[in-house]
Coordinates of C-alpha atoms in Angstrom, one line a residue:
X1 CA 8.4 -1.5 -8.5
X2 CA 5.3 -3.0 -9.6
X3 CA 3.8 -2.9 -13.1
X4 CA 0.3 -4.0 -14.5
X5 CA 0.6 -5.5 -18.3
X6 CA -3.1 -5.8 -19.7
X7 CA -3.3 -9.9 -21.3
X8 CA -6.5 -10.6 -23.2
X9 CA -9.6 -11.9 -21.5
X10 CA -9.0 -15.4 -23.6
X11 CA -5.6 -15.7 -22.1
X12 CA -4.3 -18.3 -19.1
X13 CA -4.7 -17.7 -15.7
X14 CA -3.2 -14.3 -14.2
X15 CA 0.2 -14.3 -13.0
X16 CA 3.0 -12.6 -11.5
X17 CA 6.8 -12.6 -12.5
X18 CA 9.5 -10.9 -11.0
X19 CA 13.0 -9.5 -12.8
X20 CA 15.6 -7.6 -11.9
X21 CA 13.8 -5.8 -8.9
X22 CA 10.6 -5.5 -11.1
X23 CA 7.3 -7.1 -9.7
X24 CA 4.8 -7.6 -13.3
X25 CA 1.4 -8.5 -12.9
X26 CA -0.8 -9.5 -16.1
X27 CA -4.4 -7.9 -15.7
X28 CA -7.0 -9.1 -18.2
X29 CA -8.5 -6.7 -20.8
X30 CA -12.0 -6.9 -21.8
X31 CA -13.0 -5.6 -24.8
X32 CA -16.0 -3.1 -24.2
X33 CA -18.9 -4.1 -26.6
X34 CA -21.4 -1.3 -25.2
X35 CA -21.5 2.7 -24.0
X36 CA -24.5 2.2 -22.0
X37 CA -25.3 0.2 -19.0
X38 CA -28.7 -0.5 -17.9
X39 CA -29.5 1.0 -14.2
X40 CA -30.8 -2.8 -13.5
X41 CA -27.6 -4.1 -14.7
X42 CA -25.2 -2.0 -12.9
X43 CA -27.0 -2.0 -9.6
X44 CA -26.8 -6.2 -9.8
X45 CA -23.5 -6.1 -11.0
X46 CA -22.4 -3.2 -8.2
X47 CA -24.5 -5.6 -5.9
X48 CA -22.0 -8.7 -6.4
X49 CA -19.2 -6.4 -6.3
X50 CA -19.9 -5.3 -3.1
X51 CA -21.0 -9.0 -1.9
X52 CA -17.4 -10.2 -3.3
X53 CA -15.6 -7.5 -1.1
X54 CA -17.2 -8.6 2.2
X55 CA -15.4 -11.6 1.7
X56 CA -11.7 -9.9 1.4
X57 CA -9.9 -8.9 4.3
X58 CA -6.9 -6.7 3.6
X59 CA -5.5 -3.2 4.8
X60 CA -7.5 -0.6 3.3
X61 CA -8.5 3.2 4.5
X62 CA -11.3 4.4 5.7
X63 CA -13.5 6.5 3.8
X64 CA -12.9 9.2 5.9
X65 CA -9.0 9.2 4.7
X66 CA -10.3 11.0 1.5
X67 CA -12.5 13.2 3.1
X68 CA -9.4 14.2 5.0
X69 CA -7.4 14.7 1.7
X70 CA -10.4 17.4 0.3
X71 CA -10.4 19.2 3.7
X72 CA -6.4 19.5 3.3
X73 CA -7.0 20.8 -0.1
X74 CA -9.8 23.5 1.2
X75 CA -7.7 24.5 4.3
X76 CA -4.2 25.2 2.6
X77 CA -4.3 28.3 0.5
X78 CA -1.3 26.8 -1.6
X79 CA -3.1 24.0 -2.8
X80 CA -6.1 25.7 -3.8
X81 CA -5.3 29.7 -4.6
X82 CA -8.1 30.2 -6.6
X83 CA -11.0 29.4 -4.3
X84 CA -12.7 32.1 -2.8
X85 CA -12.6 33.0 1.0
X86 CA -16.4 32.5 1.2
X87 CA -16.3 29.4 -0.7
X88 CA -13.2 27.9 1.4
X89 CA -15.1 28.3 4.7
X90 CA -18.3 26.9 3.5
X91 CA -16.4 23.9 1.8
X92 CA -14.8 23.2 4.7
X93 CA -17.5 23.5 7.2
X94 CA -19.7 21.2 4.8
X95 CA -16.8 18.4 4.9
X96 CA -16.9 18.5 8.5
X97 CA -20.5 18.4 9.4
X98 CA -21.1 15.7 6.8
X99 CA -18.3 13.3 7.9
X100 CA -19.5 13.5 11.9
X101 CA -23.4 13.0 10.0
X102 CA -22.4 9.9 8.5
X103 CA -19.8 8.8 11.4
X104 CA -22.9 9.7 13.8
X105 CA -25.1 7.3 12.2
X106 CA -22.9 4.2 13.0
X107 CA -23.5 2.4 9.5
X108 CA -22.0 -1.1 8.6
X109 CA -18.7 -0.5 6.8
X110 CA -16.8 -2.7 4.4
X111 CA -14.4 -2.7 1.5
X112 CA -15.7 -0.6 -1.0
X113 CA -15.0 0.6 -5.0
X114 CA -14.6 3.9 -3.6
X115 CA -15.6 5.6 -7.0
X116 CA -18.0 3.5 -8.9
X117 CA -19.3 6.2 -11.3
X118 CA -20.3 5.3 -14.9
X119 CA -16.4 6.3 -15.9
X120 CA -15.3 3.3 -14.4
X121 CA -18.2 1.1 -15.6
X122 CA -17.2 -1.0 -18.8
X123 CA -20.1 -3.0 -20.9
X124 CA -18.4 -6.1 -21.9
X125 CA -19.9 -9.4 -23.2
X126 CA -19.9 -10.9 -19.7
X127 CA -21.7 -7.7 -18.3
X128 CA -20.6 -4.6 -16.4
X129 CA -17.1 -4.7 -15.0
X130 CA -15.9 -2.2 -12.5
X131 CA -12.2 -1.0 -13.2
X132 CA -9.6 1.8 -11.4
X133 CA -9.6 -0.2 -7.9
X134 CA -6.8 2.3 -6.5
X135 CA -9.7 4.0 -4.5
X136 CA -11.0 1.1 -2.4
X137 CA -11.7 2.1 0.9
X138 CA -13.6 0.9 3.6
X139 CA -17.5 2.7 4.4
X140 CA -21.0 2.0 3.9
X141 CA -22.5 0.8 0.8
X142 CA -24.1 4.1 0.1
X143 CA -20.6 6.1 -0.2
X144 CA -20.0 4.2 -3.3
X145 CA -23.7 4.7 -4.1
X146 CA -23.7 8.4 -3.7
X147 CA -21.3 8.0 -6.6
X148 CA -23.8 6.3 -9.5
X149 CA -26.3 7.7 -11.4
X150 CA -30.0 8.0 -9.3
X151 CA -31.4 5.0 -11.4
X152 CA -29.2 2.8 -10.3
X153 CA -29.9 3.4 -6.7
X154 CA -33.8 3.0 -7.5
X155 CA -32.5 -1.0 -8.5
X156 CA -29.8 -1.7 -4.9
X157 CA -31.4 -3.6 -2.3
X158 CA -31.8 -2.7 1.2
X159 CA -30.3 1.7 0.9
X160 CA -30.7 3.9 3.7
X161 CA -32.0 6.9 2.1
X162 CA -31.4 9.0 4.7
X163 CA -27.7 8.3 5.0
X164 CA -27.6 7.9 1.1
X165 CA -28.7 11.6 1.0
X166 CA -25.9 12.8 3.1
X167 CA -23.3 10.1 1.1
X168 CA -24.4 12.5 -2.1
X169 CA -23.8 15.9 -0.5
X170 CA -20.5 14.6 0.9
X171 CA -19.3 13.2 -2.4
X172 CA -20.2 16.5 -4.2
X173 CA -18.3 18.6 -1.3
X174 CA -15.0 15.8 -1.6
X175 CA -15.3 16.7 -5.7
X176 CA -15.6 20.6 -5.3
X177 CA -12.5 20.3 -3.2
X178 CA -10.9 18.6 -5.9
X179 CA -11.5 20.7 -8.5
X180 CA -9.9 23.6 -7.2
X181 CA -7.1 22.1 -6.2
X182 CA -3.9 23.7 -7.9
X183 CA -2.7 21.3 -11.6
X184 CA -6.1 19.7 -11.4
X185 CA -6.6 19.1 -15.3
X186 CA -10.2 17.7 -15.7
X187 CA -11.3 19.3 -18.6
X188 CA -13.8 22.1 -17.4
X189 CA -12.9 21.1 -14.0
X190 CA -13.3 24.7 -12.8
X191 CA -16.7 25.2 -14.0
X192 CA -17.7 21.8 -12.5
X193 CA -16.3 22.8 -8.8
X194 CA -18.3 25.9 -9.5
X195 CA -21.6 23.9 -10.2
X196 CA -20.9 21.6 -7.5
X197 CA -20.8 24.0 -5.1
X198 CA -23.8 26.2 -6.4
X199 CA -25.7 22.5 -5.7
X200 CA -24.4 22.6 -2.1
X201 CA -25.5 25.9 -1.6
X202 CA -28.8 25.2 -3.1
X203 CA -30.2 22.4 -0.8
X204 CA -32.3 19.0 -2.0
X205 CA -33.0 17.0 -3.7
X206 CA -28.9 16.3 -4.0
X207 CA -27.9 15.6 -7.4
X208 CA -25.5 13.4 -8.5
X209 CA -22.7 13.5 -10.4
X210 CA -23.5 12.1 -13.7
X211 CA -26.5 15.0 -13.8
X212 CA -24.1 17.7 -13.2
X213 CA -21.8 16.7 -15.8
X214 CA -25.0 16.4 -18.2
X215 CA -25.9 19.7 -17.5
X216 CA -22.7 20.8 -18.1
X217 CA -22.2 19.1 -21.4
X218 CA -25.6 20.7 -22.6
X219 CA -24.1 24.1 -21.9

């Protein structure tokens, strides 16, 4: 078993300890100093993260594994009993077609964060830092960018806009599937899922996740 324990940012270098069959890793705790990260700083931090991840060679799933998880939820009524039949067919079709569209482009793939949305960014005295790396996967950087606000993408270099649009749709479809999963505990998750389905049906311009969140918060 592996346990993660926070340590203060001024403590000594990270260490790993093993005792009585338990492995404990000490994770640095960074005190948040701001709740807002500018799009420029956000984009630069994500670019640095991607640059660092290109140097990491570890076994990791592909982004398609995450699509498969969403497809399983949609395909199995026992996992998504409240998803209407018409929505089930529509969502299944979109997940399949969008997976094919992204893969057919043959984009360059690398290790990614997986979900670098604003909820996974800390504003610290060292600048923006990303947390919750358990969603790491391999894929095009546009898959990560599909999770961030539009203004952030405007400051990230060399973005393939066509691929980004397809990845945005893909993320909308994946998150919609997760919101219909039995036992989902996200506050207003079902309403969020309904809005995601509506956005996919309405067509472009494709909204970002934070845009839909703001719309729900304004209700």
